[in-house]
mmCIF file of C-alpha atoms and ligand atoms in Angstrom:
data_model
loop_
_atom_site.group_PDB
_atom_site.id
_atom_site.type_symbol
_atom_site.label_atom_id
_atom_site.label_comp_id
_atom_site.label_asym_id
_atom_site.label_seq_id
_atom_site.Cartn_x
_atom_site.Cartn_y
_atom_site.Cartn_z
ATOM 1 C CA SER A 1 84.035 102.738 162.854
ATOM 2 C CA PRO A 2 82.707 105.836 160.920
ATOM 3 C CA LYS A 3 82.537 105.543 157.206
ATOM 4 C CA ASN A 4 85.451 107.716 156.563
ATOM 5 C CA GLU A 5 87.740 105.695 158.681
ATOM 6 C CA LYS A 6 89.624 102.649 157.465
ATOM 7 C CA CYS A 7 88.834 99.325 159.180
ATOM 8 C CA LYS A 8 91.376 98.229 161.833
ATOM 9 C CA VAL A 9 92.574 94.621 162.113
ATOM 10 C CA LEU A 10 94.877 93.265 164.901
ATOM 11 C CA ILE A 11 97.212 90.641 163.549
ATOM 12 C CA ALA A 12 97.756 88.603 166.657
ATOM 13 C CA ASN A 13 100.804 86.763 165.559
ATOM 14 C CA PRO A 14 104.059 88.299 164.069
ATOM 15 C CA SER A 15 104.373 85.479 161.498
ATOM 16 C CA VAL A 16 101.178 85.207 159.679
ATOM 17 C CA PRO A 17 101.750 84.251 156.033
ATOM 18 C CA GLN A 18 101.811 87.414 153.915
ATOM 19 C CA ALA A 19 99.186 86.005 151.451
ATOM 20 C CA GLY A 20 96.435 86.766 153.901
ATOM 21 C CA LEU A 21 97.860 90.089 154.845
ATOM 22 C CA ASP A 22 97.972 91.161 151.217
ATOM 23 C CA ILE A 23 94.314 90.791 151.079
ATOM 24 C CA LEU A 24 93.561 92.693 154.249
ATOM 25 C CA GLU A 25 96.103 95.517 153.503
ATOM 26 C CA LYS A 26 94.056 96.712 150.433
ATOM 27 C CA LYS A 27 91.142 97.686 152.751
ATOM 28 C CA CYS A 28 92.279 97.973 156.318
ATOM 29 C CA ASP A 29 94.993 99.257 158.630
ATOM 30 C CA LEU A 30 96.744 96.358 160.092
ATOM 31 C CA ILE A 31 98.055 96.530 163.602
ATOM 32 C CA LYS A 32 100.791 93.993 164.155
ATOM 33 C CA ILE A 33 102.225 92.526 167.358
ATOM 34 C CA ASN A 34 105.909 92.035 167.747
ATOM 35 C CA ASN A 35 105.873 88.797 169.704
ATOM 36 C CA GLU A 36 103.155 86.160 170.439
ATOM 37 C CA SER A 37 102.067 87.131 174.001
ATOM 38 C CA LYS A 38 98.927 88.058 175.714
ATOM 39 C CA ALA A 39 100.515 91.376 177.002
ATOM 40 C CA GLU A 40 101.180 92.402 173.353
ATOM 41 C CA ILE A 41 97.581 91.503 172.377
ATOM 42 C CA LEU A 42 96.159 93.418 175.258
ATOM 43 C CA SER A 43 98.410 96.438 174.523
ATOM 44 C CA LYS A 44 97.271 96.684 170.862
ATOM 45 C CA VAL A 45 93.675 95.369 170.622
ATOM 46 C CA LYS A 46 91.768 98.396 171.697
ATOM 47 C CA GLY A 47 89.486 99.909 169.032
ATOM 48 C CA VAL A 48 90.018 97.151 166.346
ATOM 49 C CA ASP A 49 87.140 95.961 164.165
ATOM 50 C CA ALA A 50 88.521 92.434 163.718
ATOM 51 C CA ILE A 51 91.265 90.152 165.106
ATOM 52 C CA PHE A 52 93.223 87.778 162.929
ATOM 53 C CA TYR A 53 93.617 85.351 165.873
ATOM 54 C CA ALA A 54 96.509 83.178 164.621
ATOM 55 C CA THR A 55 97.568 82.034 168.119
ATOM 56 C CA TYR A 56 96.594 79.381 170.688
ATOM 57 C CA ILE A 57 96.801 81.879 173.547
ATOM 58 C CA PRO A 58 93.300 81.568 175.172
ATOM 59 C CA LEU A 59 90.917 84.310 173.864
ATOM 60 C CA ASP A 60 89.187 85.481 177.079
ATOM 61 C CA LYS A 61 86.920 88.111 178.514
ATOM 62 C CA GLU A 62 89.916 90.298 179.426
ATOM 63 C CA ILE A 63 91.005 90.509 175.774
ATOM 64 C CA LEU A 64 87.447 91.147 174.620
ATOM 65 C CA ASP A 65 86.822 93.887 177.298
ATOM 66 C CA GLN A 66 90.100 95.597 176.294
ATOM 67 C CA ALA A 67 89.180 95.364 172.593
ATOM 68 C CA GLY A 68 85.873 97.353 173.072
ATOM 69 C CA SER A 69 82.329 97.058 171.727
ATOM 70 C CA GLN A 70 83.195 97.921 168.119
ATOM 71 C CA LEU A 71 84.822 94.455 167.649
ATOM 72 C CA LYS A 72 82.796 92.639 164.999
ATOM 73 C CA THR A 73 84.673 89.467 164.205
ATOM 74 C CA VAL A 74 87.442 87.106 165.268
ATOM 75 C CA SER A 75 89.062 85.025 162.641
ATOM 76 C CA LEU A 76 91.153 81.958 163.529
ATOM 77 C CA MET A 77 93.948 80.415 161.555
ATOM 78 C CA SER A 78 93.086 76.791 162.732
ATOM 79 C CA ALA A 79 90.392 74.384 162.587
ATOM 80 C CA GLY A 80 90.291 73.983 166.292
ATOM 81 C CA TYR A 81 88.588 76.704 168.413
ATOM 82 C CA ASN A 82 88.809 75.076 171.883
ATOM 83 C CA HIS A 83 90.991 78.030 172.995
ATOM 84 C CA ILE A 84 88.292 80.570 172.428
ATOM 85 C CA ASN A 85 85.730 81.621 175.100
ATOM 86 C CA ILE A 86 82.694 80.962 172.982
ATOM 87 C CA PRO A 87 79.983 82.225 175.378
ATOM 88 C CA GLU A 88 81.795 85.481 175.763
ATOM 89 C CA LEU A 89 81.951 86.075 172.091
ATOM 90 C CA LYS A 90 78.307 85.101 171.548
ATOM 91 C CA GLU A 91 77.166 87.439 174.344
ATOM 92 C CA ARG A 92 78.792 90.364 172.505
ATOM 93 C CA GLY A 93 77.507 89.318 169.107
ATOM 94 C CA ILE A 94 81.045 88.756 167.782
ATOM 95 C CA LYS A 95 81.230 86.442 164.786
ATOM 96 C CA LEU A 96 83.834 83.644 164.842
ATOM 97 C CA SER A 97 85.425 81.820 161.887
ATOM 98 C CA ASN A 98 87.960 78.985 161.612
ATOM 99 C CA THR A 99 89.868 77.352 158.746
ATOM 100 C CA PRO A 100 88.538 73.914 158.249
ATOM 101 C CA LYS A 101 89.051 71.574 155.285
ATOM 102 C CA VAL A 102 92.001 73.541 153.765
ATOM 103 C CA LEU A 103 94.225 71.821 156.229
ATOM 104 C CA SER A 104 92.670 68.376 156.235
ATOM 105 C CA ASP A 105 95.080 66.934 153.702
ATOM 106 C CA ALA A 106 98.132 68.157 155.431
ATOM 107 C CA VAL A 107 97.055 67.011 158.869
ATOM 108 C CA ALA A 108 96.130 63.657 157.337
ATOM 109 C CA GLU A 109 99.590 63.306 155.963
ATOM 110 C CA VAL A 110 101.091 63.738 159.461
ATOM 111 C CA ALA A 111 98.601 61.251 160.854
ATOM 112 C CA VAL A 112 99.919 58.621 158.253
ATOM 113 C CA LEU A 113 103.510 59.558 159.189
ATOM 114 C CA LEU A 114 102.718 58.971 162.950
ATOM 115 C CA THR A 115 100.819 55.765 162.142
ATOM 116 C CA LEU A 116 103.638 54.266 160.159
ATOM 117 C CA GLY A 117 106.319 55.605 162.519
ATOM 118 C CA ALA A 118 104.701 54.238 165.650
ATOM 119 C CA ALA A 119 103.724 50.860 163.949
ATOM 120 C CA ARG A 120 107.300 50.333 162.756
ATOM 121 C CA ARG A 121 109.018 51.722 165.760
ATOM 122 C CA SER A 122 110.936 54.380 163.870
ATOM 123 C CA HIS A 123 112.018 56.385 166.859
ATOM 124 C CA GLU A 124 113.265 53.244 168.867
ATOM 125 C CA GLY A 125 115.161 52.038 165.793
ATOM 126 C CA ARG A 126 116.793 55.354 165.242
ATOM 127 C CA LYS A 127 117.968 55.308 168.900
ATOM 128 C CA LYS A 128 119.347 51.729 168.557
ATOM 129 C CA ILE A 129 121.445 52.749 165.579
ATOM 130 C CA GLU A 130 122.840 55.665 167.683
ATOM 131 C CA SER A 131 123.638 53.547 170.694
ATOM 132 C CA GLY A 132 125.350 50.871 168.603
ATOM 133 C CA ASP A 133 122.616 48.275 169.258
ATOM 134 C CA TRP A 134 121.775 47.339 165.701
ATOM 135 C CA LYS A 135 121.091 43.588 165.647
ATOM 136 C CA SER A 136 120.747 41.206 162.882
ATOM 137 C CA ASP A 137 118.084 39.172 164.615
ATOM 138 C CA PRO A 138 114.918 38.084 162.767
ATOM 139 C CA GLN A 139 112.976 38.883 165.891
ATOM 140 C CA TRP A 140 114.384 42.300 166.263
ATOM 141 C CA LEU A 141 112.322 45.499 166.150
ATOM 142 C CA LEU A 142 109.189 43.815 164.878
ATOM 143 C CA GLY A 143 106.323 46.119 164.313
ATOM 144 C CA GLN A 144 102.603 45.982 163.515
ATOM 145 C CA ASP A 145 101.093 45.651 160.049
ATOM 146 C CA ILE A 146 98.568 48.149 158.712
ATOM 147 C CA SER A 147 97.777 45.586 156.092
ATOM 148 C CA GLY A 148 94.948 43.372 157.265
ATOM 149 C CA SER A 149 94.310 45.692 160.312
ATOM 150 C CA THR A 150 91.266 47.208 161.792
ATOM 151 C CA VAL A 151 91.545 50.991 162.005
ATOM 152 C CA GLY A 152 89.339 52.958 164.417
ATOM 153 C CA ILE A 153 88.894 56.556 163.873
ATOM 154 C CA ILE A 154 87.529 58.763 166.688
ATOM 155 C CA GLY A 155 85.866 61.629 164.915
ATOM 156 C CA LEU A 156 85.153 61.125 161.104
ATOM 157 C CA GLY A 157 85.086 64.870 160.246
ATOM 158 C CA SER A 158 87.008 66.263 157.289
ATOM 159 C CA ILE A 159 90.372 65.298 158.792
ATOM 160 C CA GLY A 160 89.318 61.842 159.771
ATOM 161 C CA GLN A 161 87.977 61.128 156.382
ATOM 162 C CA ALA A 162 91.231 62.380 154.793
ATOM 163 C CA ILE A 163 93.070 59.985 157.006
ATOM 164 C CA LEU A 164 90.836 57.099 156.099
ATOM 165 C CA LYS A 165 91.346 57.721 152.320
ATOM 166 C CA ARG A 166 95.019 57.711 152.828
ATOM 167 C CA LEU A 167 95.217 54.508 154.899
ATOM 168 C CA LYS A 168 92.854 52.535 152.668
ATOM 169 C CA PRO A 169 95.509 51.812 150.029
ATOM 170 C CA PHE A 170 97.675 50.237 152.767
ATOM 171 C CA GLY A 171 95.292 47.288 152.735
ATOM 172 C CA VAL A 172 93.331 48.021 155.839
ATOM 173 C CA GLU A 173 90.753 45.080 156.478
ATOM 174 C CA GLN A 174 88.170 47.249 158.259
ATOM 175 C CA PHE A 175 87.449 50.841 159.164
ATOM 176 C CA ILE A 176 85.296 51.640 162.174
ATOM 177 C CA TYR A 177 84.533 55.044 163.517
ATOM 178 C CA THR A 178 82.826 56.777 166.409
ATOM 179 C CA GLY A 179 81.425 60.257 167.006
ATOM 180 C CA HIS A 180 78.178 62.014 167.603
ATOM 181 C CA LYS A 181 76.250 60.190 164.866
ATOM 182 C CA GLU A 182 76.542 58.009 161.896
ATOM 183 C CA LYS A 183 77.626 59.846 158.777
ATOM 184 C CA THR A 184 76.811 59.445 155.167
ATOM 185 C CA GLU A 185 80.502 59.950 154.329
ATOM 186 C CA GLY A 186 81.176 57.062 156.622
ATOM 187 C CA LYS A 187 79.049 54.799 154.492
ATOM 188 C CA GLU A 188 80.455 56.098 151.252
ATOM 189 C CA LEU A 189 83.976 55.353 152.552
ATOM 190 C CA GLY A 190 83.054 51.860 153.696
ATOM 191 C CA ALA A 191 83.468 52.631 157.381
ATOM 192 C CA LYS A 192 81.206 51.160 160.101
ATOM 193 C CA PHE A 193 79.813 53.389 162.901
ATOM 194 C CA VAL A 194 80.388 51.844 166.306
ATOM 195 C CA ASP A 195 80.304 52.999 169.929
ATOM 196 C CA PHE A 196 83.364 54.115 171.694
ATOM 197 C CA GLU A 197 83.954 50.912 173.594
ATOM 198 C CA THR A 198 83.503 48.713 170.438
ATOM 199 C CA LEU A 199 86.001 50.887 168.656
ATOM 200 C CA ASN A 200 88.510 50.522 171.520
ATOM 201 C CA LYS A 201 88.212 46.733 171.771
ATOM 202 C CA ASN A 202 88.423 46.005 168.112
ATOM 203 C CA SER A 203 90.894 48.498 166.836
ATOM 204 C CA ASP A 204 94.571 47.662 165.867
ATOM 205 C CA PHE A 205 95.086 51.432 165.199
ATOM 206 C CA ILE A 206 93.171 54.098 167.068
ATOM 207 C CA ILE A 207 93.327 57.445 165.474
ATOM 208 C CA VAL A 208 92.120 60.528 167.308
ATOM 209 C CA SER A 209 90.713 63.254 165.002
ATOM 210 C CA ALA A 210 87.950 64.858 166.959
ATOM 211 C CA PRO A 211 87.717 68.362 168.278
ATOM 212 C CA LEU A 212 88.511 69.038 171.938
ATOM 213 C CA THR A 213 85.277 69.653 173.814
ATOM 214 C CA ASN A 214 83.893 68.889 177.211
ATOM 215 C CA GLU A 215 82.733 65.575 175.688
ATOM 216 C CA THR A 216 86.140 64.499 174.401
ATOM 217 C CA ARG A 217 88.423 65.883 177.070
ATOM 218 C CA GLY A 218 90.284 62.979 178.767
ATOM 219 C CA ILE A 219 88.269 60.252 177.044
ATOM 220 C CA ILE A 220 91.442 58.264 176.345
ATOM 221 C CA ASN A 221 92.118 57.425 180.028
ATOM 222 C CA ASP A 222 93.079 54.557 182.369
ATOM 223 C CA ASP A 223 89.825 52.920 181.843
ATOM 224 C CA PHE A 224 90.180 53.092 178.032
ATOM 225 C CA PHE A 225 93.698 51.565 178.063
ATOM 226 C CA SER A 226 92.361 48.695 180.323
ATOM 227 C CA LYS A 227 90.278 47.491 177.361
ATOM 228 C CA THR A 228 92.602 48.329 174.406
ATOM 229 C CA LYS A 229 94.423 45.556 172.478
ATOM 230 C CA LYS A 230 97.989 45.143 173.749
ATOM 231 C CA THR A 231 99.132 45.410 170.147
ATOM 232 C CA ALA A 232 97.146 48.550 169.524
ATOM 233 C CA VAL A 233 98.852 51.820 168.121
ATOM 234 C CA LEU A 234 97.405 55.159 169.202
ATOM 235 C CA VAL A 235 97.713 58.274 167.080
ATOM 236 C CA ASN A 236 96.530 61.646 168.088
ATOM 237 C CA ILE A 237 96.644 64.570 165.629
ATOM 238 C CA ALA A 238 93.784 66.533 167.287
ATOM 239 C CA ARG A 239 94.400 68.027 170.717
ATOM 240 C CA GLY A 240 96.585 66.794 173.586
ATOM 241 C CA GLU A 241 93.900 67.208 176.118
ATOM 242 C CA ILE A 242 91.755 64.422 174.583
ATOM 243 C CA VAL A 243 94.272 62.016 175.988
ATOM 244 C CA ASN A 244 94.954 61.617 179.668
ATOM 245 C CA GLN A 245 98.679 61.871 179.310
ATOM 246 C CA GLU A 246 99.570 60.165 182.584
ATOM 247 C CA ALA A 247 97.386 57.158 181.552
ATOM 248 C CA LEU A 248 99.089 57.110 178.195
ATOM 249 C CA ILE A 249 102.559 57.127 179.690
ATOM 250 C CA LYS A 250 101.620 54.309 181.987
ATOM 251 C CA ALA A 251 100.027 52.351 179.037
ATOM 252 C CA LEU A 252 103.207 52.701 176.987
ATOM 253 C CA LYS A 253 105.445 51.763 179.948
ATOM 254 C CA GLU A 254 103.441 48.763 180.970
ATOM 255 C CA GLY A 255 102.768 47.424 177.525
ATOM 256 C CA LYS A 256 98.887 47.997 177.670
ATOM 257 C CA ILE A 257 99.355 49.307 174.075
ATOM 258 C CA PHE A 258 102.082 48.730 171.544
ATOM 259 C CA SER A 259 103.100 52.280 170.755
ATOM 260 C CA ALA A 260 101.705 55.768 169.989
ATOM 261 C CA GLY A 261 102.394 58.727 167.766
ATOM 262 C CA LEU A 262 101.446 62.212 168.830
ATOM 263 C CA ASP A 263 101.398 65.548 167.011
ATOM 264 C CA VAL A 264 99.694 67.087 169.934
ATOM 265 C CA MET A 265 100.446 66.810 173.596
ATOM 266 C CA THR A 266 100.338 68.813 176.870
ATOM 267 C CA PRO A 267 101.848 71.131 177.408
ATOM 268 C CA GLU A 268 102.893 72.680 174.123
ATOM 269 C CA PRO A 269 105.789 73.425 173.811
ATOM 270 C CA LEU A 270 106.807 70.225 175.695
ATOM 271 C CA PRO A 271 109.484 70.711 178.257
ATOM 272 C CA VAL A 272 112.765 69.283 177.115
ATOM 273 C CA ASP A 273 113.072 67.044 180.151
ATOM 274 C CA HIS A 274 109.437 65.655 179.866
ATOM 275 C CA GLU A 275 108.798 61.975 180.469
ATOM 276 C CA LEU A 276 107.209 61.649 177.040
ATOM 277 C CA LEU A 277 110.602 62.100 175.518
ATOM 278 C CA LYS A 278 112.083 59.189 177.434
ATOM 279 C CA LEU A 279 109.682 56.631 175.942
ATOM 280 C CA PRO A 280 111.071 54.389 173.117
ATOM 281 C CA ASN A 281 107.673 53.379 171.780
ATOM 282 C CA LEU A 282 106.447 56.899 171.238
ATOM 283 C CA VAL A 283 106.868 58.898 168.116
ATOM 284 C CA LEU A 284 106.456 62.688 168.504
ATOM 285 C CA THR A 285 106.028 65.650 166.048
ATOM 286 C CA PRO A 286 105.779 69.209 167.473
ATOM 287 C CA HIS A 287 102.184 70.131 166.354
ATOM 288 C CA ILE A 288 103.057 70.412 162.645
ATOM 289 C CA GLY A 289 99.797 68.929 161.260
ATOM 290 C CA SER A 290 99.038 71.936 159.156
ATOM 291 C CA ALA A 291 102.618 73.097 158.709
ATOM 292 C CA THR A 292 103.159 73.131 155.036
ATOM 293 C CA VAL A 293 103.851 76.114 152.822
ATOM 294 C CA LYS A 294 100.782 75.647 150.716
ATOM 295 C CA THR A 295 98.435 74.754 153.578
ATOM 296 C CA ARG A 296 99.564 77.744 155.808
ATOM 297 C CA ASN A 297 99.080 80.099 152.877
ATOM 298 C CA SER A 298 95.519 78.745 152.220
ATOM 299 C CA MET A 299 94.743 79.137 155.976
ATOM 300 C CA SER A 300 96.051 82.718 155.961
ATOM 301 C CA VAL A 301 94.044 83.611 152.835
ATOM 302 C CA LEU A 302 90.818 82.057 154.134
ATOM 303 C CA ALA A 303 91.224 83.764 157.582
ATOM 304 C CA ALA A 304 91.646 87.063 155.803
ATOM 305 C CA LYS A 305 88.650 86.632 153.594
ATOM 306 C CA ASN A 306 86.603 85.761 156.624
ATOM 307 C CA ILE A 307 87.757 89.035 158.291
ATOM 308 C CA LEU A 308 86.537 91.062 155.279
ATOM 309 C CA LYS A 309 83.213 89.313 155.350
ATOM 310 C CA GLY A 310 82.795 89.827 159.079
ATOM 311 C CA ILE A 311 83.634 93.605 158.865
ATOM 312 C CA GLU A 312 81.127 94.090 155.983
ATOM 313 C CA GLY A 313 78.487 92.260 158.065
ATOM 314 C CA GLU A 314 78.288 89.534 155.385
ATOM 315 C CA GLU A 315 78.027 85.741 156.042
ATOM 316 C CA LEU A 316 81.432 84.376 156.901
ATOM 317 C CA LEU A 317 82.893 81.783 154.451
ATOM 318 C CA THR A 318 83.687 79.282 157.204
ATOM 319 C CA PRO A 319 81.755 80.388 160.290
ATOM 320 C CA VAL A 320 81.989 78.652 163.715
ATOM 321 C CA PHE A 321 78.990 80.990 164.408
HETATM 322 O O1 LIG B 1 94.021 73.847 162.870
HETATM 323 C C1 LIG B 1 94.262 73.396 164.032
HETATM 324 O O2 LIG B 1 93.400 73.292 164.796
HETATM 325 C C2 LIG B 1 95.569 72.823 164.245
HETATM 326 O O3 LIG B 1 95.818 72.385 165.332
HETATM 327 C C3 LIG B 1 96.536 72.782 163.130
HETATM 328 O O4 LIG B 1 97.316 73.908 162.952
#
């Protein structure tokens, strides 16, 4: 926009933490949407310099076309960017940022919650209390130990490392991980790099902390569960689509694995009558990995700072590209 005009930023979610908006309001005019919908985004995006894209609504060509050629930068309030049409942004020279690292500890805490909950059958136990089926039987509601176990981490990025650090004090015998390549951090943390199949066959706990890409979509499938230990616990804090949910449901029903804990699933929100909600050996949380007061504030502030960098044409603090 011309020099005498203030920058314009679309805030694409009505409940972005104020800490980030405070930073932006000093320099730009903020255009806010009233409810989280594509129609609202389309009706307000025209002419903005930047979008504070705090939503998982797919960011597609239609939104970018509607925005116009002055759009410089898109700032996400998430680590994941699988909902963004990357080629369309690149073609237009629009810069993209995410908010990695500031959320790793919070997401790792939920991973520990789900690991413990699934291992010790917390959901099933709660249901038994409610139905009056509490038994004083030494063989009742037996779970799996983290102590002495092998933990396999799919994706040893910032979040995977934070999970490893938190599980270590539980007395894990061995950490193994898989991903694109062996990492120096893996070595430092005492984790062994293995291939996907080796991880599957050897893990007592399988934790998914990889981004959703064409490479990871559906990699936890029927074939995977045919090789998993029957006592294994699966935890997913990444993206639901990495797991073939039909295959997971079958594996949980048929005892191909022991239990699972999911913070992410498909679809989100999950319909109230969904089959996942009927499984006793599944612990669910509603995509709350980064949902703490401190972390969401940090994400909002980082996303706002990225917007100002992008508008000024400076290097983004946490660029995707
Ligand atoms: O940051 C992400 O990608 C999350 O899913 C957590 O909010």
